Amino acid sequence: HVPKIVTEEVVREVEVPQVEVVEKQVEVPQVQIVDKYVEVPQVQEVVKHVPKIVTEEVVREVEVPQVEVVEKQVEVPQVQIVDKYVEVPQVQEVVKHVPKIV
């Protein structure tokens, strides 16, 4: 038994992209070389004489006072509280009516 071969035709549509050429004008900056002259200041060395400070060490002997603790006995008087009664006179209010003269 021999296999039978069948041929079938299939139609498929495939989009083919179309290439379109568009011209675009772009400005390209041109480099222009300009010479610029700048004055460079020259460094000049100036020598200034400054007095040098010299430190001298001077040794001075100073007496330091010595603190000496001495005990001293002092009599402290004792306070004694005494109650003292004093009579205070009582004040009474006296109201006097004085007639008004018109």
Tab-separated table of N, CA, C and O in Angstrom:
chain	number	residue	atom	x	y	z
A	1	HIS	N	0.827	-1.151	0.000
A	1	HIS	CA	0.000	0.000	0.000
A	1	HIS	C	0.886	1.233	0.000
A	1	HIS	O	1.785	1.368	0.822
A	2	VAL	N	0.647	2.130	-0.879
A	2	VAL	CA	1.479	3.313	-1.124
A	2	VAL	C	0.690	4.534	-0.618
A	2	VAL	O	-0.485	4.680	-0.917
A	3	PRO	N	1.365	5.387	0.152
A	3	PRO	CA	0.634	6.553	0.649
A	3	PRO	C	0.312	7.520	-0.472
A	3	PRO	O	1.095	7.705	-1.397
A	4	LYS	N	-0.810	8.126	-0.328
A	4	LYS	CA	-1.265	9.033	-1.362
A	4	LYS	C	-0.867	10.451	-0.970
A	4	LYS	O	-1.011	10.876	0.167
A	5	ILE	N	-0.338	11.161	-1.858
A	5	ILE	CA	0.129	12.520	-1.606
A	5	ILE	C	-0.895	13.457	-2.207
A	5	ILE	O	-1.210	13.389	-3.384
A	6	VAL	N	-1.371	14.376	-1.319
A	6	VAL	CA	-2.344	15.351	-1.782
A	6	VAL	C	-1.688	16.714	-1.647
A	6	VAL	O	-1.121	17.049	-0.619
A	7	THR	N	-1.805	17.473	-2.647
A	7	THR	CA	-1.226	18.804	-2.638
A	7	THR	C	-2.370	19.798	-2.518
A	7	THR	O	-3.312	19.764	-3.287
A	8	GLU	N	-2.238	20.696	-1.470
A	8	GLU	CA	-3.258	21.697	-1.249
A	8	GLU	C	-2.613	23.069	-1.346
A	8	GLU	O	-1.527	23.292	-0.858
A	9	GLU	N	-3.310	23.974	-1.922
A	9	GLU	CA	-2.753	25.323	-2.092
A	9	GLU	C	-3.377	26.234	-1.045
A	9	GLU	O	-4.590	26.316	-0.920
A	10	VAL	N	-2.524	26.915	-0.251
A	10	VAL	CA	-2.994	27.825	0.792
A	10	VAL	C	-2.530	29.220	0.402
A	10	VAL	O	-1.371	29.437	0.085
A	11	VAL	N	-3.445	30.151	0.465
A	11	VAL	CA	-3.106	31.526	0.095
A	11	VAL	C	-3.062	32.340	1.399
A	11	VAL	O	-4.044	32.385	2.143
A	12	ARG	N	-1.920	32.973	1.651
A	12	ARG	CA	-1.764	33.820	2.832
A	12	ARG	C	-1.295	35.182	2.364
A	12	ARG	O	-0.403	35.278	1.534
A	13	GLU	N	-1.899	36.193	2.968
A	13	GLU	CA	-1.491	37.543	2.600
A	13	GLU	C	-0.515	38.059	3.665
A	13	GLU	O	-0.807	38.029	4.856
A	14	VAL	N	0.604	38.501	3.213
A	14	VAL	CA	1.624	39.032	4.105
A	14	VAL	C	1.893	40.465	3.664
A	14	VAL	O	2.138	40.715	2.490
A	15	GLU	N	1.848	41.393	4.682
A	15	GLU	CA	2.123	42.794	4.345
A	15	GLU	C	3.620	43.005	4.231
A	15	GLU	O	4.389	42.586	5.075
A	16	VAL	N	3.975	43.624	3.169
A	16	VAL	CA	5.384	43.950	2.956
A	16	VAL	C	5.516	45.448	3.275
A	16	VAL	O	4.833	46.268	2.686
A	17	PRO	N	6.389	45.791	4.259
A	17	PRO	CA	6.519	47.214	4.597
A	17	PRO	C	7.129	47.997	3.445
A	17	PRO	O	8.051	47.549	2.796
A	18	GLN	N	6.558	49.155	3.243
A	18	GLN	CA	7.035	50.010	2.177
A	18	GLN	C	8.004	51.024	2.771
A	18	GLN	O	7.719	51.625	3.798
A	19	VAL	N	9.101	51.195	2.183
A	19	VAL	CA	10.108	52.137	2.657
A	19	VAL	C	9.892	53.439	1.921
A	19	VAL	O	9.838	53.468	0.697
A	20	GLU	N	9.764	54.513	2.746
A	20	GLU	CA	9.552	55.824	2.149
A	20	GLU	C	10.717	56.703	2.584
A	20	GLU	O	11.071	56.758	3.754
A	21	VAL	N	11.299	57.372	1.673
A	21	VAL	CA	12.457	58.214	1.952
A	21	VAL	C	11.963	59.654	2.069
A	21	VAL	O	11.303	60.168	1.184
A	22	VAL	N	12.303	60.295	3.245
A	22	VAL	CA	11.924	61.685	3.488
A	22	VAL	C	13.200	62.460	3.728
A	22	VAL	O	14.048	62.051	4.510
A	23	GLU	N	13.324	63.571	3.079
A	23	GLU	CA	14.519	64.397	3.285
A	23	GLU	C	14.246	65.397	4.397
A	23	GLU	O	13.187	66.007	4.455
A	24	LYS	N	15.215	65.517	5.286
A	24	LYS	CA	15.087	66.457	6.390
A	24	LYS	C	16.379	67.251	6.465
A	24	LYS	O	17.455	66.682	6.452
A	25	GLN	N	16.229	68.558	6.583
A	25	GLN	CA	17.414	69.411	6.631
A	25	GLN	C	17.676	69.806	8.090
A	25	GLN	O	16.793	70.275	8.784
A	26	VAL	N	18.889	69.564	8.496
A	26	VAL	CA	19.294	69.881	9.867
A	26	VAL	C	20.519	70.773	9.781
A	26	VAL	O	21.446	70.503	9.033
A	27	GLU	N	20.500	71.840	10.629
A	27	GLU	CA	21.672	72.724	10.644
A	27	GLU	C	22.761	72.085	11.489
A	27	GLU	O	22.520	71.668	12.622
A	28	VAL	N	23.919	72.010	10.947
A	28	VAL	CA	25.067	71.462	11.659
A	28	VAL	C	25.974	72.643	12.005
A	28	VAL	O	26.412	73.354	11.118
A	29	PRO	N	26.225	72.856	13.331
A	29	PRO	CA	27.081	73.989	13.681
A	29	PRO	C	28.515	73.760	13.217
A	29	PRO	O	29.029	72.661	13.289
A	30	GLN	N	29.098	74.818	12.722
A	30	GLN	CA	30.490	74.719	12.273
A	30	GLN	C	31.384	75.321	13.348
A	30	GLN	O	31.072	76.335	13.941
A	31	VAL	N	32.455	74.678	13.606
A	31	VAL	CA	33.387	75.113	14.631
A	31	VAL	C	34.290	76.181	14.031
A	31	VAL	O	34.856	76.002	12.957
A	32	GLN	N	34.380	77.288	14.747
A	32	GLN	CA	35.249	78.367	14.291
A	32	GLN	C	36.277	78.600	15.398
A	32	GLN	O	35.926	78.768	16.554
A	33	ILE	N	37.504	78.593	15.074
A	33	ILE	CA	38.579	78.765	16.051
A	33	ILE	C	38.962	80.239	16.079
A	33	ILE	O	39.261	80.833	15.048
A	34	VAL	N	38.890	80.816	17.300
A	34	VAL	CA	39.242	82.225	17.490
A	34	VAL	C	40.381	82.268	18.491
A	34	VAL	O	40.302	81.662	19.559
A	35	ASP	N	41.431	82.963	18.168
A	35	ASP	CA	42.546	83.123	19.097
A	35	ASP	C	42.225	84.255	20.072
A	35	ASP	O	41.815	85.340	19.669
A	36	LYS	N	42.395	83.980	21.352
A	36	LYS	CA	42.141	84.996	22.368
A	36	LYS	C	43.421	85.162	23.175
A	36	LYS	O	43.972	84.188	23.678
A	37	TYR	N	43.848	86.378	23.277
A	37	TYR	CA	45.090	86.658	23.991
A	37	TYR	C	44.743	87.218	25.368
A	37	TYR	O	44.001	88.172	25.496
A	38	VAL	N	45.282	86.589	26.385
A	38	VAL	CA	45.027	86.999	27.765
A	38	VAL	C	46.378	87.267	28.425
A	38	VAL	O	47.312	86.494	28.268
A	39	GLU	N	46.411	88.373	29.167
A	39	GLU	CA	47.656	88.689	29.874
A	39	GLU	C	47.738	87.842	31.133
A	39	GLU	O	46.808	87.800	31.933
A	40	VAL	N	48.832	87.177	31.313
A	40	VAL	CA	49.054	86.359	32.492
A	40	VAL	C	49.977	87.153	33.414
A	40	VAL	O	51.072	87.537	33.019
A	41	PRO	N	49.532	87.425	34.649
A	41	PRO	CA	50.397	88.205	35.539
A	41	PRO	C	51.623	87.381	35.950
A	41	PRO	O	51.533	86.196	36.182
A	42	GLN	N	52.736	88.070	35.995
A	42	GLN	CA	53.967	87.391	36.395
A	42	GLN	C	54.167	87.566	37.895
A	42	GLN	O	53.922	88.627	38.444
A	43	VAL	N	54.581	86.522	38.530
A	43	VAL	CA	54.787	86.546	39.971
A	43	VAL	C	56.185	87.092	40.239
A	43	VAL	O	57.163	86.627	39.668
A	44	GLN	N	56.221	88.096	41.102
A	44	GLN	CA	57.508	88.677	41.461
A	44	GLN	C	57.693	88.462	42.960
A	44	GLN	O	56.789	88.718	43.750
A	45	GLU	N	58.827	87.974	43.339
A	45	GLU	CA	59.078	87.669	44.738
A	45	GLU	C	59.599	88.911	45.437
A	45	GLU	O	60.538	89.547	44.988
A	46	VAL	N	58.921	89.263	46.555
A	46	VAL	CA	59.348	90.408	47.347
A	46	VAL	C	59.784	89.859	48.709
A	46	VAL	O	59.045	89.130	49.362
A	47	VAL	N	60.958	90.235	49.125
A	47	VAL	CA	61.488	89.752	50.403
A	47	VAL	C	61.254	90.846	51.444
A	47	VAL	O	61.687	91.973	51.269
A	48	LYS	N	60.540	90.482	52.515
A	48	LYS	CA	60.300	91.429	53.600
A	48	LYS	C	60.986	90.884	54.840
A	48	LYS	O	60.878	89.701	55.142
A	49	HIS	N	61.677	91.760	55.536
A	49	HIS	CA	62.352	91.339	56.755
A	49	HIS	C	61.421	91.577	57.936
A	49	HIS	O	60.996	92.693	58.181
A	50	VAL	N	61.116	90.501	58.626
A	50	VAL	CA	60.219	90.557	59.775
A	50	VAL	C	61.033	90.128	60.995
A	50	VAL	O	61.764	89.143	60.926
A	51	PRO	N	60.908	90.860	62.111
A	51	PRO	CA	61.683	90.474	63.291
A	51	PRO	C	61.225	89.114	63.824
A	51	PRO	O	60.044	88.805	63.829
A	52	LYS	N	62.185	88.339	64.213
A	52	LYS	CA	61.901	87.004	64.719
A	52	LYS	C	61.723	87.078	66.237
A	52	LYS	O	62.469	87.740	66.929
A	53	ILE	N	60.696	86.414	66.722
A	53	ILE	CA	60.420	86.428	68.154
A	53	ILE	C	61.176	85.272	68.792
A	53	ILE	O	61.034	84.121	68.376
A	54	VAL	N	61.997	85.640	69.782
A	54	VAL	CA	62.777	84.623	70.491
A	54	VAL	C	62.207	84.526	71.902
A	54	VAL	O	62.003	85.531	72.570
A	55	THR	N	61.967	83.331	72.344
A	55	THR	CA	61.405	83.116	73.674
A	55	THR	C	62.537	82.743	74.629
A	55	THR	O	63.281	81.815	74.371
A	56	GLU	N	62.629	83.527	75.722
A	56	GLU	CA	63.631	83.239	76.748
A	56	GLU	C	62.908	82.778	78.004
A	56	GLU	O	61.847	83.306	78.340
A	57	GLU	N	63.489	81.840	78.678
A	57	GLU	CA	62.884	81.326	79.895
A	57	GLU	C	63.558	81.993	81.081
A	57	GLU	O	64.783	81.970	81.210
A	58	VAL	N	62.749	82.621	81.930
A	58	VAL	CA	63.270	83.272	83.123
A	58	VAL	C	62.717	82.515	84.324
A	58	VAL	O	61.511	82.298	84.428
A	59	VAL	N	63.602	82.116	85.230
A	59	VAL	CA	63.186	81.371	86.407
A	59	VAL	C	63.093	82.352	87.564
A	59	VAL	O	64.056	83.048	87.874
A	60	ARG	N	61.907	82.429	88.187
A	60	ARG	CA	61.719	83.312	89.328
A	60	ARG	C	61.223	82.465	90.486
A	60	ARG	O	60.320	81.652	90.326
A	61	GLU	N	61.831	82.691	91.630
A	61	GLU	CA	61.408	81.953	92.811
A	61	GLU	C	60.449	82.841	93.604
A	61	GLU	O	60.778	83.968	93.952
A	62	VAL	N	59.277	82.308	93.863
A	62	VAL	CA	58.257	83.059	94.583
A	62	VAL	C	57.855	82.221	95.797
A	62	VAL	O	57.623	81.014	95.676
A	63	GLU	N	57.787	82.899	96.960
A	63	GLU	CA	57.394	82.181	98.162
A	63	GLU	C	55.883	81.988	98.150
A	63	GLU	O	55.127	82.921	97.897
A	64	VAL	N	55.486	80.792	98.433
A	64	VAL	CA	54.060	80.481	98.492
A	64	VAL	C	53.679	80.480	99.966
A	64	VAL	O	54.309	79.790	100.768
A	65	PRO	N	52.677	81.276	100.354
A	65	PRO	CA	52.309	81.310	101.775
A	65	PRO	C	51.753	79.956	102.205
A	65	PRO	O	50.991	79.324	101.479
A	66	GLN	N	52.187	79.526	103.391
A	66	GLN	CA	51.755	78.244	103.928
A	66	GLN	C	50.556	78.484	104.852
A	66	GLN	O	50.564	79.404	105.663
A	67	VAL	N	49.559	77.682	104.733
A	67	VAL	CA	48.376	77.804	105.575
A	67	VAL	C	48.546	76.844	106.746
A	67	VAL	O	48.808	75.657	106.551
A	68	GLU	N	48.439	77.420	107.961
A	68	GLU	CA	48.600	76.609	109.168
A	68	GLU	C	47.320	76.714	109.971
A	68	GLU	O	46.788	77.800	110.189
A	69	VAL	N	46.795	75.604	110.388
A	69	VAL	CA	45.543	75.579	111.135
A	69	VAL	C	45.880	75.615	112.629
A	69	VAL	O	46.646	74.784	113.125
A	70	VAL	N	45.323	76.619	113.329
A	70	VAL	CA	45.547	76.764	114.768
A	70	VAL	C	44.185	76.689	115.436
A	70	VAL	O	43.252	77.390	115.039
A	71	GLU	N	44.094	75.873	116.457
A	71	GLU	CA	42.831	75.768	117.185
A	71	GLU	C	42.755	76.882	118.215
A	71	GLU	O	43.712	77.142	118.934
A	72	LYS	N	41.586	77.517	118.284
A	72	LYS	CA	41.390	78.599	119.247
A	72	LYS	C	40.051	78.356	119.914
A	72	LYS	O	39.054	78.134	119.256
A	73	GLN	N	40.060	78.405	121.231
A	73	GLN	CA	38.830	78.170	121.962
A	73	GLN	C	38.189	79.510	122.293
A	73	GLN	O	38.832	80.396	122.845
A	74	VAL	N	36.932	79.614	121.933
A	74	VAL	CA	36.193	80.848	122.171
A	74	VAL	C	34.945	80.488	122.946
A	74	VAL	O	34.264	79.511	122.639
A	75	GLU	N	34.647	81.292	123.975
A	75	GLU	CA	33.444	81.031	124.743
A	75	GLU	C	32.252	81.592	123.990
A	75	GLU	O	32.249	82.738	123.571
A	76	VAL	N	31.249	80.752	123.859
A	76	VAL	CA	30.028	81.168	123.169
A	76	VAL	C	28.958	81.322	124.237
A	76	VAL	O	28.690	80.379	124.988
A	77	PRO	N	28.367	82.528	124.364
A	77	PRO	CA	27.339	82.709	125.405
A	77	PRO	C	26.104	81.884	125.082
A	77	PRO	O	25.738	81.732	123.928
A	78	GLN	N	25.485	81.343	126.117
A	78	GLN	CA	24.295	80.540	125.917
A	78	GLN	C	23.081	81.465	126.012
A	78	GLN	O	23.015	82.328	126.865
A	79	VAL	N	22.147	81.271	125.173
A	79	VAL	CA	20.956	82.110	125.132
A	79	VAL	C	19.884	81.428	125.979
A	79	VAL	O	19.632	80.231	125.825
A	80	GLN	N	19.311	82.223	126.854
A	80	GLN	CA	18.253	81.700	127.695
A	80	GLN	C	16.998	82.502	127.397
A	80	GLN	O	17.036	83.731	127.402
A	81	ILE	N	15.920	81.820	127.145
A	81	ILE	CA	14.679	82.496	126.775
A	81	ILE	C	13.843	82.674	128.039
A	81	ILE	O	13.597	81.715	128.784
A	82	VAL	N	13.419	83.924	128.282
A	82	VAL	CA	12.598	84.245	129.450
A	82	VAL	C	11.330	84.885	128.918
A	82	VAL	O	11.379	85.800	128.102
A	83	ASP	N	10.198	84.412	129.394
A	83	ASP	CA	8.929	85.006	128.996
A	83	ASP	C	8.670	86.227	129.865
A	83	ASP	O	8.782	86.169	131.098
A	84	LYS	N	8.300	87.324	129.248
A	84	LYS	CA	8.019	88.556	129.978
A	84	LYS	C	6.624	88.999	129.571
A	84	LYS	O	6.330	89.121	128.379
A	85	TYR	N	5.799	89.209	130.585
A	85	TYR	CA	4.421	89.582	130.302
A	85	TYR	C	4.273	91.063	130.533
A	85	TYR	O	4.646	91.593	131.585
A	86	VAL	N	3.723	91.778	129.581
A	86	VAL	CA	3.532	93.220	129.663
A	86	VAL	C	2.046	93.478	129.438
A	86	VAL	O	1.440	92.910	128.533
A	87	GLU	N	1.511	94.339	130.243
A	87	GLU	CA	0.106	94.666	130.062
A	87	GLU	C	-0.022	95.681	128.935
A	87	GLU	O	0.662	96.680	128.907
A	88	VAL	N	-0.954	95.391	128.071
A	88	VAL	CA	-1.196	96.297	126.952
A	88	VAL	C	-2.543	96.958	127.214
A	88	VAL	O	-3.544	96.271	127.441
A	89	PRO	N	-2.577	98.292	127.232
A	89	PRO	CA	-3.855	98.950	127.505
A	89	PRO	C	-4.834	98.705	126.362
A	89	PRO	O	-4.460	98.679	125.201
A	90	GLN	N	-6.086	98.504	126.724
A	90	GLN	CA	-7.083	98.250	125.699
A	90	GLN	C	-7.661	99.572	125.232
A	90	GLN	O	-7.885	100.476	126.011
A	91	VAL	N	-7.916	99.643	123.972
A	91	VAL	CA	-8.442	100.877	123.393
A	91	VAL	C	-9.927	100.655	123.134
A	91	VAL	O	-10.314	99.645	122.544
A	92	GLN	N	-10.723	101.632	123.568
A	92	GLN	CA	-12.157	101.561	123.312
A	92	GLN	C	-12.518	102.686	122.376
A	92	GLN	O	-11.971	103.767	122.457
A	93	GLU	N	-13.470	102.399	121.535
A	93	GLU	CA	-13.858	103.394	120.528
A	93	GLU	C	-15.031	104.181	121.083
A	93	GLU	O	-16.017	103.610	121.546
A	94	VAL	N	-14.890	105.510	121.034
A	94	VAL	CA	-15.953	106.381	121.500
A	94	VAL	C	-16.425	107.175	120.296
A	94	VAL	O	-15.627	107.814	119.610
A	95	VAL	N	-17.721	107.115	120.035
A	95	VAL	CA	-18.288	107.820	118.891
A	95	VAL	C	-19.059	109.019	119.425
A	95	VAL	O	-19.963	108.872	120.230
A	96	LYS	N	-18.709	110.202	118.970
A	96	LYS	CA	-19.377	111.430	119.382
A	96	LYS	C	-20.075	112.003	118.169
A	96	LYS	O	-19.488	112.094	117.098
A	97	HIS	N	-21.304	112.415	118.372
A	97	HIS	CA	-22.064	113.012	117.283
A	97	HIS	C	-22.007	114.513	117.432
A	97	HIS	O	-22.403	115.063	118.467
A	98	VAL	N	-21.513	115.218	116.441
A	98	VAL	CA	-21.438	116.674	116.488
A	98	VAL	C	-22.452	117.204	115.483
A	98	VAL	O	-22.443	116.798	114.318
A	99	PRO	N	-23.318	118.098	115.932
A	99	PRO	CA	-24.321	118.601	114.993
A	99	PRO	C	-23.679	119.507	113.942
A	99	PRO	O	-22.730	120.201	114.184
A	100	LYS	N	-24.260	119.442	112.768
A	100	LYS	CA	-23.734	120.208	111.646
A	100	LYS	C	-24.373	121.587	111.634
A	100	LYS	O	-25.589	121.707	111.746
A	101	ILE	N	-23.553	122.609	111.501
A	101	ILE	CA	-24.050	123.968	111.506
A	101	ILE	C	-24.244	124.387	110.047
A	101	ILE	O	-23.331	124.322	109.232
A	102	VAL	N	-25.441	124.905	109.809
A	102	VAL	CA	-25.751	125.306	108.441
A	102	VAL	C	-25.740	126.807	108.351
A	102	VAL	O	-26.113	127.587	109.108
